[in-house]
Amino acid sequence: MSTNALILSGGGARASYQVGVVTALSEIIPQLRNPFPIICGTSAGAINAAAIAAHPGVFRQSAQDLASIWQKLEIENVFRSGWLPLLGGGSKILASLFNEGIGRTKPLALLDNSPLRDFLLDLIPFDNLAKKISSGDLEALCITALGYNSGESVSFFQGNPALRGWRRFRRVGTPSEIGVDHLMASSAIPAVFPTVPLNREYFGDGAMRQMAPISSALHLGADRVFIIGVSGNRNPAHWGEPKYKPRPKHSPSMAQIVGHMFNSAFIDALEGDIEQLQLVNKLLYLLDEQRCDKTAHLRPVDTLIISPSKALDKIAGRHVRNMPPSLRFFLRAIGATAHGGGSAAASYLLFTNSYCDELMELGYQDAMWERNTIEEFFLKNQNS
């Protein structure tokens, strides 16, 4: 039987979309105790990945519990949103200009996400990872982060002792005992959340410089991947849009520029890697079996991708008003609104009930629309 891997990309609050898809998936294939022996996560997707992998129950229970957590999630569970913490973070960044851009006591960041650490420690039983691996219920959990000193994308994995690390151009896989620091590092959005020291190096958001998001799962032995994206770019309805659009009413706002930077980090690499994987699959299927055996490590990889059917930027634009006053003022000031064209930037920080609930519902509906495809994907693996 082939080995399935679940790949959860980054995206801050957008990761709530993944929870909706996973919830629907658990209802579509309730008979499977653990459909994903390998689970890989990056940035906020790393938190979802660890929560599923470490859960002591079957897949359906882990999906339901994860959804329950997100439904109760408040901004204060993720970062401090008052005026003083926000002004304090901004003042420390300004003060660093007089210290060669370096934080004097702590890593620089606009927001203080220390509440997230306590929240994750209560949410995820990290000790259970070793038990599930030893029992055979889990092959590997992989969390990716960026090393700021080395400039390498490092995939920390905890799994079967037979698994070995790897090294590619700017990509490293290393066995580790996954803990809360790995999740904090992988989800540390640049300049927004502080970096985290790990293994004599400071690490930040795993989506940065992650050139091949799917490769970690393949190195760990997967030959079938279920990918949950957080961008509507792959929606065929967008492919026929005119290339030239009306002249904008104003120059790009600061948030619009930052939003494109975030999209480049969190979305573009995954979509490019998916396209590359599909191209390699087509080439391998054109080869006969004898020639295919000569391609060494190359092998066909079945893929199933679920992505938002609606633009998350537009959804975010409607929910900025639900942010705390301090953040609402800051986001409006930099143009992180629908009018300012920068709602993409806001979409990564909107850890509000209304926004996350709408994304979870969208993920659930998108997965249910693909019910037949999903059933066929997993049934094919059971029969192989």
mmCIF file of C-alpha atoms in Angstrom:
data_model
loop_
_atom_site.group_PDB
_atom_site.id
_atom_site.type_symbol
_atom_site.label_atom_id
_atom_site.label_comp_id
_atom_site.label_asym_id
_atom_site.label_seq_id
_atom_site.Cartn_x
_atom_site.Cartn_y
_atom_site.Cartn_z
ATOM 1 C CA MET A 1 0.000 0.000 0.000
ATOM 2 C CA SER A 2 1.185 3.520 -0.799
ATOM 3 C CA THR A 3 1.985 6.059 1.923
ATOM 4 C CA ASN A 4 -0.187 9.174 2.233
ATOM 5 C CA ALA A 5 1.102 12.523 3.447
ATOM 6 C CA LEU A 6 -0.876 15.559 4.570
ATOM 7 C CA ILE A 7 0.734 18.890 3.660
ATOM 8 C CA LEU A 8 -0.487 22.034 5.429
ATOM 9 C CA SER A 9 0.903 25.326 4.184
ATOM 10 C CA GLY A 10 1.347 28.562 6.106
ATOM 11 C CA GLY A 11 -0.798 31.646 6.224
ATOM 12 C CA GLY A 12 -1.518 32.896 9.732
ATOM 13 C CA ALA A 13 -5.259 33.069 10.352
ATOM 14 C CA ARG A 14 -5.824 31.634 6.874
ATOM 15 C CA ALA A 15 -4.918 28.258 8.379
ATOM 16 C CA SER A 16 -8.468 28.092 9.736
ATOM 17 C CA TYR A 17 -9.474 27.156 6.166
ATOM 18 C CA GLN A 18 -7.400 23.987 6.571
ATOM 19 C CA VAL A 19 -9.406 23.035 9.655
ATOM 20 C CA GLY A 20 -12.642 23.166 7.675
ATOM 21 C CA VAL A 21 -11.178 20.899 4.990
ATOM 22 C CA VAL A 22 -9.833 18.433 7.569
ATOM 23 C CA THR A 23 -13.220 18.356 9.335
ATOM 24 C CA ALA A 24 -14.996 17.525 6.089
ATOM 25 C CA LEU A 25 -12.346 14.946 5.251
ATOM 26 C CA SER A 26 -12.910 13.175 8.581
ATOM 27 C CA GLU A 27 -16.623 12.878 7.717
ATOM 28 C CA ILE A 28 -16.021 11.713 4.154
ATOM 29 C CA ILE A 29 -13.658 8.882 5.191
ATOM 30 C CA PRO A 30 -14.730 8.086 8.786
ATOM 31 C CA GLN A 31 -13.658 4.463 8.431
ATOM 32 C CA LEU A 32 -9.965 5.382 8.286
ATOM 33 C CA ARG A 33 -8.321 5.524 11.711
ATOM 34 C CA ASN A 34 -5.291 7.401 10.389
ATOM 35 C CA PRO A 35 -5.298 8.345 6.684
ATOM 36 C CA PHE A 36 -1.975 10.230 6.960
ATOM 37 C CA PRO A 37 1.065 8.410 8.394
ATOM 38 C CA ILE A 38 3.153 11.445 7.380
ATOM 39 C CA ILE A 39 2.087 14.980 8.308
ATOM 40 C CA CYS A 40 4.028 18.080 7.243
ATOM 41 C CA GLY A 41 3.274 21.631 8.306
ATOM 42 C CA THR A 42 4.698 25.087 7.797
ATOM 43 C CA SER A 43 3.987 28.326 9.682
ATOM 44 C CA ALA A 44 0.410 28.267 11.026
ATOM 45 C CA GLY A 45 -0.044 24.993 9.160
ATOM 46 C CA ALA A 46 2.634 23.545 11.450
ATOM 47 C CA ILE A 47 0.353 24.143 14.440
ATOM 48 C CA ASN A 48 -2.526 22.293 12.776
ATOM 49 C CA ALA A 49 -0.165 19.517 11.712
ATOM 50 C CA ALA A 50 1.215 19.016 15.224
ATOM 51 C CA ALA A 51 -2.262 19.087 16.781
ATOM 52 C CA ILE A 52 -3.440 16.317 14.444
ATOM 53 C CA ALA A 53 -0.262 14.244 14.726
ATOM 54 C CA ALA A 54 -0.066 14.338 18.541
ATOM 55 C CA HIS A 55 -3.759 13.746 19.198
ATOM 56 C CA PRO A 56 -4.293 10.487 21.122
ATOM 57 C CA GLY A 57 -7.513 9.590 19.299
ATOM 58 C CA VAL A 58 -8.400 8.579 15.771
ATOM 59 C CA PHE A 59 -8.335 11.049 12.874
ATOM 60 C CA ARG A 60 -12.001 12.007 13.154
ATOM 61 C CA GLN A 61 -11.620 12.870 16.842
ATOM 62 C CA SER A 62 -8.498 14.938 16.187
ATOM 63 C CA ALA A 63 -10.300 16.870 13.434
ATOM 64 C CA GLN A 64 -13.297 17.583 15.653
ATOM 65 C CA ASP A 65 -11.134 18.715 18.569
ATOM 66 C CA LEU A 66 -9.047 20.959 16.312
ATOM 67 C CA ALA A 67 -12.184 22.568 14.913
ATOM 68 C CA SER A 68 -13.472 23.143 18.440
ATOM 69 C CA ILE A 69 -10.232 24.910 19.379
ATOM 70 C CA TRP A 70 -10.385 27.236 16.369
ATOM 71 C CA GLN A 71 -14.039 28.034 17.031
ATOM 72 C CA LYS A 72 -13.101 29.276 20.502
ATOM 73 C CA LEU A 73 -9.895 31.014 19.408
ATOM 74 C CA GLU A 74 -9.518 34.688 20.287
ATOM 75 C CA ILE A 75 -6.842 37.166 19.242
ATOM 76 C CA GLU A 76 -5.612 37.283 22.845
ATOM 77 C CA ASN A 77 -4.783 33.566 22.577
ATOM 78 C CA VAL A 78 -2.318 34.401 19.803
ATOM 79 C CA PHE A 79 -0.809 37.812 20.612
ATOM 80 C CA ARG A 80 -1.271 40.807 22.880
ATOM 81 C CA SER A 81 -3.427 43.315 21.039
ATOM 82 C CA GLY A 82 -3.665 46.272 23.440
ATOM 83 C CA TRP A 83 -2.314 49.744 22.754
ATOM 84 C CA LEU A 84 0.672 49.359 25.089
ATOM 85 C CA PRO A 85 2.006 46.070 23.595
ATOM 86 C CA LEU A 86 1.590 47.428 20.063
ATOM 87 C CA LEU A 87 3.284 50.735 20.842
ATOM 88 C CA GLY A 88 5.961 48.884 22.803
ATOM 89 C CA GLY A 89 6.770 46.646 19.845
ATOM 90 C CA GLY A 90 6.918 49.610 17.478
ATOM 91 C CA SER A 91 9.133 51.621 19.825
ATOM 92 C CA LYS A 92 11.583 48.713 20.176
ATOM 93 C CA ILE A 93 11.877 48.498 16.398
ATOM 94 C CA LEU A 94 12.577 52.238 16.232
ATOM 95 C CA ALA A 95 15.089 51.996 19.086
ATOM 96 C CA SER A 96 16.946 49.243 17.247
ATOM 97 C CA LEU A 97 17.933 51.814 14.610
ATOM 98 C CA PHE A 98 20.388 53.139 17.182
ATOM 99 C CA ASN A 99 21.767 49.641 17.823
ATOM 100 C CA GLU A 100 22.544 48.498 14.276
ATOM 101 C CA GLY A 101 19.022 47.155 13.882
ATOM 102 C CA ILE A 102 19.403 44.600 16.686
ATOM 103 C CA GLY A 103 17.099 44.097 19.660
ATOM 104 C CA ARG A 104 18.911 44.828 22.909
ATOM 105 C CA THR A 105 17.320 42.124 25.060
ATOM 106 C CA LYS A 106 14.812 40.182 22.928
ATOM 107 C CA PRO A 107 14.326 39.501 19.189
ATOM 108 C CA LEU A 108 12.572 42.376 17.435
ATOM 109 C CA ALA A 109 8.890 42.061 16.568
ATOM 110 C CA LEU A 110 5.873 44.293 16.242
ATOM 111 C CA LEU A 111 3.610 41.931 18.208
ATOM 112 C CA ASP A 112 4.124 39.894 21.367
ATOM 113 C CA ASN A 113 2.929 36.326 20.691
ATOM 114 C CA SER A 114 3.889 34.875 24.086
ATOM 115 C CA PRO A 115 0.226 33.924 24.746
ATOM 116 C CA LEU A 116 0.467 31.545 21.793
ATOM 117 C CA ARG A 117 3.194 29.529 23.527
ATOM 118 C CA ASP A 118 1.008 28.880 26.585
ATOM 119 C CA PHE A 119 -1.964 28.155 24.341
ATOM 120 C CA LEU A 120 -0.020 25.532 22.360
ATOM 121 C CA LEU A 121 1.353 23.858 25.471
ATOM 122 C CA ASP A 122 -2.223 23.376 26.705
ATOM 123 C CA LEU A 123 -3.460 22.286 23.274
ATOM 124 C CA ILE A 124 -0.842 19.818 22.010
ATOM 125 C CA PRO A 125 0.408 16.761 23.961
ATOM 126 C CA PHE A 126 3.900 16.675 22.451
ATOM 127 C CA ASP A 127 4.863 13.632 24.546
ATOM 128 C CA ASN A 128 2.250 11.628 22.662
ATOM 129 C CA LEU A 129 4.212 11.912 19.400
ATOM 130 C CA ALA A 130 6.778 9.328 20.515
ATOM 131 C CA LYS A 131 4.003 6.954 21.626
ATOM 132 C CA LYS A 132 2.194 7.150 18.271
ATOM 133 C CA ILE A 133 5.432 6.637 16.376
ATOM 134 C CA SER A 134 6.434 3.603 18.418
ATOM 135 C CA SER A 135 2.941 2.088 18.010
ATOM 136 C CA GLY A 136 3.075 2.585 14.236
ATOM 137 C CA ASP A 137 0.136 5.023 14.139
ATOM 138 C CA LEU A 138 2.442 7.786 12.913
ATOM 139 C CA GLU A 139 5.407 7.561 10.570
ATOM 140 C CA ALA A 140 6.609 11.155 10.903
ATOM 141 C CA LEU A 141 5.689 14.731 11.795
ATOM 142 C CA CYS A 142 7.684 17.387 9.953
ATOM 143 C CA ILE A 143 7.864 21.092 10.840
ATOM 144 C CA THR A 144 9.766 23.547 8.619
ATOM 145 C CA ALA A 145 11.403 26.814 9.721
ATOM 146 C CA LEU A 146 13.919 29.269 8.261
ATOM 147 C CA GLY A 147 17.373 29.602 9.825
ATOM 148 C CA TYR A 148 18.271 33.292 9.767
ATOM 149 C CA ASN A 149 22.004 32.672 10.207
ATOM 150 C CA SER A 150 22.394 29.909 7.615
ATOM 151 C CA GLY A 151 19.629 31.084 5.279
ATOM 152 C CA GLU A 152 18.505 27.455 4.957
ATOM 153 C CA SER A 153 15.017 26.022 5.063
ATOM 154 C CA VAL A 154 15.235 23.406 7.816
ATOM 155 C CA SER A 155 12.676 20.614 8.103
ATOM 156 C CA PHE A 156 12.679 19.249 11.640
ATOM 157 C CA PHE A 157 11.089 15.809 11.727
ATOM 158 C CA GLN A 158 10.224 13.336 14.467
ATOM 159 C CA GLY A 159 9.452 9.877 13.206
ATOM 160 C CA ASN A 160 10.449 6.308 12.554
ATOM 161 C CA PRO A 161 14.080 5.772 13.668
ATOM 162 C CA ALA A 162 14.846 4.346 10.221
ATOM 163 C CA LEU A 163 14.248 7.735 8.603
ATOM 164 C CA ARG A 164 17.377 9.697 7.677
ATOM 165 C CA GLY A 165 17.993 13.392 7.220
ATOM 166 C CA TRP A 166 18.777 15.007 3.887
ATOM 167 C CA ARG A 167 20.571 17.983 2.427
ATOM 168 C CA ARG A 168 19.718 19.769 -0.807
ATOM 169 C CA PHE A 169 20.382 23.289 -2.047
ATOM 170 C CA ARG A 170 19.142 25.585 0.749
ATOM 171 C CA ARG A 171 17.067 22.693 2.152
ATOM 172 C CA VAL A 172 17.928 20.504 5.125
ATOM 173 C CA GLY A 173 16.042 17.715 6.866
ATOM 174 C CA THR A 174 17.111 16.885 10.406
ATOM 175 C CA PRO A 175 15.647 14.474 12.991
ATOM 176 C CA SER A 176 14.470 16.275 16.140
ATOM 177 C CA GLU A 177 12.152 15.910 19.079
ATOM 178 C CA ILE A 178 9.362 18.275 18.095
ATOM 179 C CA GLY A 179 8.273 20.736 20.780
ATOM 180 C CA VAL A 180 6.561 24.062 21.190
ATOM 181 C CA ASP A 181 9.689 26.002 20.146
ATOM 182 C CA HIS A 182 9.570 24.426 16.678
ATOM 183 C CA LEU A 183 5.980 25.596 16.218
ATOM 184 C CA MET A 184 6.744 29.068 17.532
ATOM 185 C CA ALA A 185 9.697 29.343 15.169
ATOM 186 C CA SER A 186 7.849 28.023 12.124
ATOM 187 C CA SER A 187 4.962 30.481 12.648
ATOM 188 C CA ALA A 188 7.098 33.554 13.402
ATOM 189 C CA ILE A 189 5.969 35.889 10.593
ATOM 190 C CA PRO A 190 8.928 38.191 9.772
ATOM 191 C CA ALA A 191 8.929 41.469 11.737
ATOM 192 C CA VAL A 192 5.480 40.631 13.122
ATOM 193 C CA PHE A 193 6.371 37.842 15.583
ATOM 194 C CA PRO A 194 9.785 37.316 17.232
ATOM 195 C CA THR A 195 12.328 34.773 16.015
ATOM 196 C CA VAL A 196 13.091 31.717 18.170
ATOM 197 C CA PRO A 197 16.517 30.250 19.048
ATOM 198 C CA LEU A 198 16.910 26.581 18.096
ATOM 199 C CA ASN A 199 20.106 24.554 17.728
ATOM 200 C CA ARG A 200 22.442 27.553 18.072
ATOM 201 C CA GLU A 201 20.540 29.532 15.433
ATOM 202 C CA TYR A 202 17.564 31.874 15.308
ATOM 203 C CA PHE A 203 14.619 30.607 13.281
ATOM 204 C CA GLY A 204 11.608 32.297 11.755
ATOM 205 C CA ASP A 205 8.613 31.561 9.584
ATOM 206 C CA GLY A 206 9.065 28.337 7.624
ATOM 207 C CA ALA A 207 7.380 29.688 4.506
ATOM 208 C CA MET A 208 10.292 32.051 3.913
ATOM 209 C CA ARG A 209 12.731 30.622 1.340
ATOM 210 C CA GLN A 210 10.870 27.303 1.304
ATOM 211 C CA MET A 211 11.492 26.533 -2.348
ATOM 212 C CA ALA A 212 10.028 23.007 -2.357
ATOM 213 C CA PRO A 213 7.253 22.640 0.261
ATOM 214 C CA ILE A 214 6.288 19.146 -0.945
ATOM 215 C CA SER A 215 9.815 17.705 -0.915
ATOM 216 C CA SER A 216 9.912 17.013 2.838
ATOM 217 C CA ALA A 217 7.002 14.581 2.570
ATOM 218 C CA LEU A 218 8.700 12.804 -0.337
ATOM 219 C CA HIS A 219 11.989 12.522 1.569
ATOM 220 C CA LEU A 220 10.065 10.933 4.433
ATOM 221 C CA GLY A 221 8.686 8.242 2.138
ATOM 222 C CA ALA A 222 5.346 9.563 0.883
ATOM 223 C CA ASP A 223 4.229 8.731 -2.634
ATOM 224 C CA ARG A 224 0.728 10.231 -2.367
ATOM 225 C CA VAL A 225 0.119 13.762 -1.043
ATOM 226 C CA PHE A 226 -3.034 15.546 0.079
ATOM 227 C CA ILE A 227 -2.367 19.292 -0.044
ATOM 228 C CA ILE A 228 -4.494 22.008 1.517
ATOM 229 C CA GLY A 229 -3.625 25.444 0.155
ATOM 230 C CA VAL A 230 -4.742 28.858 1.382
ATOM 231 C CA SER A 231 -4.957 30.684 -1.943
ATOM 232 C CA GLY A 232 -7.727 30.882 -4.519
ATOM 233 C CA ASN A 233 -5.221 31.313 -7.352
ATOM 234 C CA ARG A 234 -5.727 27.707 -8.463
ATOM 235 C CA ASN A 235 -9.465 28.247 -8.885
ATOM 236 C CA PRO A 236 -10.137 27.815 -12.652
ATOM 237 C CA ALA A 237 -12.684 30.629 -12.435
ATOM 238 C CA HIS A 238 -9.769 33.076 -12.087
ATOM 239 C CA TRP A 239 -7.794 31.822 -15.072
ATOM 240 C CA GLY A 240 -9.909 33.640 -17.639
ATOM 241 C CA GLU A 241 -9.673 37.041 -16.006
ATOM 242 C CA PRO A 242 -8.410 39.834 -18.278
ATOM 243 C CA LYS A 243 -4.701 40.486 -18.067
ATOM 244 C CA TYR A 244 -5.113 44.265 -18.172
ATOM 245 C CA LYS A 245 -7.333 45.835 -15.548
ATOM 246 C CA PRO A 246 -8.582 49.431 -15.107
ATOM 247 C CA ARG A 247 -6.054 51.964 -13.906
ATOM 248 C CA PRO A 248 -5.969 51.990 -10.060
ATOM 249 C CA LYS A 249 -7.210 55.042 -8.226
ATOM 250 C CA HIS A 250 -4.085 55.300 -6.073
ATOM 251 C CA SER A 251 -0.569 53.962 -5.728
ATOM 252 C CA PRO A 252 -0.087 50.724 -3.728
ATOM 253 C CA SER A 253 -0.565 51.171 0.006
ATOM 254 C CA MET A 254 2.046 49.928 2.444
ATOM 255 C CA ALA A 255 -0.212 47.010 3.385
ATOM 256 C CA GLN A 256 -0.769 46.128 -0.274
ATOM 257 C CA ILE A 257 2.987 45.846 -0.771
ATOM 258 C CA VAL A 258 3.385 43.800 2.418
ATOM 259 C CA GLY A 259 0.446 41.621 1.374
ATOM 260 C CA HIS A 260 2.185 40.686 -1.868
ATOM 261 C CA MET A 261 5.361 39.929 0.087
ATOM 262 C CA PHE A 262 3.397 37.619 2.382
ATOM 263 C CA ASN A 263 1.656 35.974 -0.577
ATOM 264 C CA SER A 264 5.024 35.396 -2.207
ATOM 265 C CA ALA A 265 6.288 33.625 0.904
ATOM 266 C CA PHE A 266 3.185 31.712 1.966
ATOM 267 C CA ILE A 267 1.564 30.854 -1.361
ATOM 268 C CA ASP A 268 3.768 31.120 -4.451
ATOM 269 C CA ALA A 269 6.350 28.481 -3.470
ATOM 270 C CA LEU A 270 3.694 25.845 -2.828
ATOM 271 C CA GLU A 271 1.843 26.540 -6.051
ATOM 272 C CA GLY A 272 5.097 26.484 -8.018
ATOM 273 C CA ASP A 273 6.097 23.192 -6.397
ATOM 274 C CA ILE A 274 2.702 21.670 -7.224
ATOM 275 C CA GLU A 275 3.111 22.694 -10.867
ATOM 276 C CA GLN A 276 6.614 21.189 -10.953
ATOM 277 C CA LEU A 277 5.381 17.939 -9.387
ATOM 278 C CA GLN A 278 2.566 17.612 -11.882
ATOM 279 C CA LEU A 279 4.991 18.215 -14.762
ATOM 280 C CA VAL A 280 7.356 15.498 -13.509
ATOM 281 C CA ASN A 281 4.396 13.124 -13.156
ATOM 282 C CA LYS A 282 3.422 13.698 -16.784
ATOM 283 C CA LEU A 283 6.964 13.053 -17.963
ATOM 284 C CA LEU A 284 7.256 9.840 -15.926
ATOM 285 C CA TYR A 285 3.936 8.524 -17.211
ATOM 286 C CA LEU A 286 5.268 8.930 -20.763
ATOM 287 C CA LEU A 287 8.160 6.582 -19.995
ATOM 288 C CA ASP A 288 7.823 2.829 -20.189
ATOM 289 C CA GLU A 289 8.386 0.811 -16.995
ATOM 290 C CA GLN A 290 11.989 -0.091 -17.861
ATOM 291 C CA ARG A 291 13.020 3.496 -18.487
ATOM 292 C CA CYS A 292 11.097 4.710 -15.448
ATOM 293 C CA ASP A 293 13.214 2.378 -13.274
ATOM 294 C CA LYS A 294 16.308 4.242 -14.456
ATOM 295 C CA THR A 295 15.151 7.591 -13.105
ATOM 296 C CA ALA A 296 16.668 6.754 -9.688
ATOM 297 C CA HIS A 297 14.782 8.658 -6.947
ATOM 298 C CA LEU A 298 12.154 10.073 -9.326
ATOM 299 C CA ARG A 299 8.749 8.410 -9.034
ATOM 300 C CA PRO A 300 5.155 9.351 -9.838
ATOM 301 C CA VAL A 301 3.363 10.992 -6.912
ATOM 302 C CA ASP A 302 -0.427 11.047 -6.731
ATOM 303 C CA THR A 303 -1.749 14.408 -5.589
ATOM 304 C CA LEU A 304 -5.042 15.828 -4.425
ATOM 305 C CA ILE A 305 -5.234 19.572 -3.808
ATOM 306 C CA ILE A 306 -7.988 21.476 -2.044
ATOM 307 C CA SER A 307 -7.794 25.284 -2.305
ATOM 308 C CA PRO A 308 -10.230 28.109 -1.493
ATOM 309 C CA SER A 309 -12.954 28.685 -4.049
ATOM 310 C CA LYS A 310 -13.289 32.299 -2.908
ATOM 311 C CA ALA A 311 -10.736 35.079 -2.507
ATOM 312 C CA LEU A 312 -9.674 35.175 1.144
ATOM 313 C CA ASP A 313 -8.489 38.785 0.732
ATOM 314 C CA LYS A 314 -12.031 39.946 0.054
ATOM 315 C CA ILE A 315 -13.375 37.990 3.002
ATOM 316 C CA ALA A 316 -10.731 39.558 5.225
ATOM 317 C CA GLY A 317 -11.665 43.047 4.062
ATOM 318 C CA ARG A 318 -15.137 42.590 5.565
ATOM 319 C CA HIS A 319 -13.796 41.498 8.941
ATOM 320 C CA VAL A 320 -11.145 44.109 9.724
ATOM 321 C CA ARG A 321 -13.800 46.039 11.667
ATOM 322 C CA ASN A 322 -13.934 43.151 14.166
ATOM 323 C CA MET A 323 -10.310 43.613 15.219
ATOM 324 C CA PRO A 324 -9.431 45.291 18.567
ATOM 325 C CA PRO A 325 -9.251 49.125 18.332
ATOM 326 C CA SER A 326 -5.452 49.273 18.440
ATOM 327 C CA LEU A 327 -4.974 46.798 15.596
ATOM 328 C CA ARG A 328 -7.875 48.220 13.635
ATOM 329 C CA PHE A 329 -6.246 51.645 13.793
ATOM 330 C CA PHE A 330 -2.871 50.237 12.749
ATOM 331 C CA LEU A 331 -4.286 48.183 9.856
ATOM 332 C CA ARG A 332 -6.321 51.099 8.528
ATOM 333 C CA ALA A 333 -3.312 53.395 8.843
ATOM 334 C CA ILE A 334 -1.212 51.211 6.537
ATOM 335 C CA GLY A 335 -4.081 50.515 4.131
ATOM 336 C CA ALA A 336 -4.880 46.944 5.209
ATOM 337 C CA THR A 337 -8.508 47.348 4.151
ATOM 338 C CA ALA A 338 -10.522 46.612 1.038
ATOM 339 C CA HIS A 339 -10.377 50.321 0.065
ATOM 340 C CA GLY A 340 -6.631 50.499 0.684
ATOM 341 C CA GLY A 341 -6.044 47.377 -1.368
ATOM 342 C CA GLY A 342 -4.089 45.724 1.453
ATOM 343 C CA SER A 343 -6.635 43.326 2.926
ATOM 344 C CA ALA A 344 -4.283 40.463 2.001
ATOM 345 C CA ALA A 345 -1.936 41.593 4.774
ATOM 346 C CA ALA A 346 -4.822 41.765 7.255
ATOM 347 C CA SER A 347 -5.950 38.250 6.307
ATOM 348 C CA TYR A 348 -2.884 36.759 8.019
ATOM 349 C CA LEU A 349 -3.579 38.438 11.379
ATOM 350 C CA LEU A 350 -7.377 38.220 11.580
ATOM 351 C CA PHE A 351 -7.641 35.690 14.389
ATOM 352 C CA THR A 352 -11.253 36.686 15.042
ATOM 353 C CA ASN A 353 -14.167 34.297 15.502
ATOM 354 C CA SER A 354 -16.151 35.713 12.601
ATOM 355 C CA TYR A 355 -13.282 35.508 10.086
ATOM 356 C CA CYS A 356 -11.994 32.092 11.157
ATOM 357 C CA ASP A 357 -15.519 30.644 11.274
ATOM 358 C CA GLU A 358 -16.204 31.842 7.726
ATOM 359 C CA LEU A 359 -12.929 30.331 6.465
ATOM 360 C CA MET A 360 -13.627 27.050 8.249
ATOM 361 C CA GLU A 361 -17.067 26.901 6.665
ATOM 362 C CA LEU A 362 -15.561 27.669 3.246
ATOM 363 C CA GLY A 363 -12.980 24.891 3.695
ATOM 364 C CA TYR A 364 -15.702 22.461 4.740
ATOM 365 C CA GLN A 365 -17.874 23.288 1.740
ATOM 366 C CA ASP A 366 -14.940 23.178 -0.716
ATOM 367 C CA ALA A 367 -13.979 19.701 0.513
ATOM 368 C CA MET A 368 -17.572 18.481 0.361
ATOM 369 C CA TRP A 369 -17.795 19.675 -3.241
ATOM 370 C CA GLU A 370 -14.843 17.379 -3.939
ATOM 371 C CA ARG A 371 -16.336 14.463 -1.992
ATOM 372 C CA ASN A 372 -16.306 12.013 -4.917
ATOM 373 C CA THR A 373 -12.716 12.891 -5.792
ATOM 374 C CA ILE A 374 -11.630 12.489 -2.167
ATOM 375 C CA GLU A 375 -13.362 9.129 -1.800
ATOM 376 C CA GLU A 376 -11.762 7.916 -5.013
ATOM 377 C CA PHE A 377 -8.318 9.122 -3.875
ATOM 378 C CA PHE A 378 -8.399 7.130 -0.626
ATOM 379 C CA LEU A 379 -10.294 4.140 -2.010
ATOM 380 C CA LYS A 380 -7.650 3.769 -4.712
ATOM 381 C CA ASN A 381 -4.961 3.593 -2.043
ATOM 382 C CA GLN A 382 -6.857 0.946 -0.037
ATOM 383 C CA ASN A 383 -7.233 -1.246 -3.116
ATOM 384 C CA SER A 384 -3.619 -0.859 -4.297
#
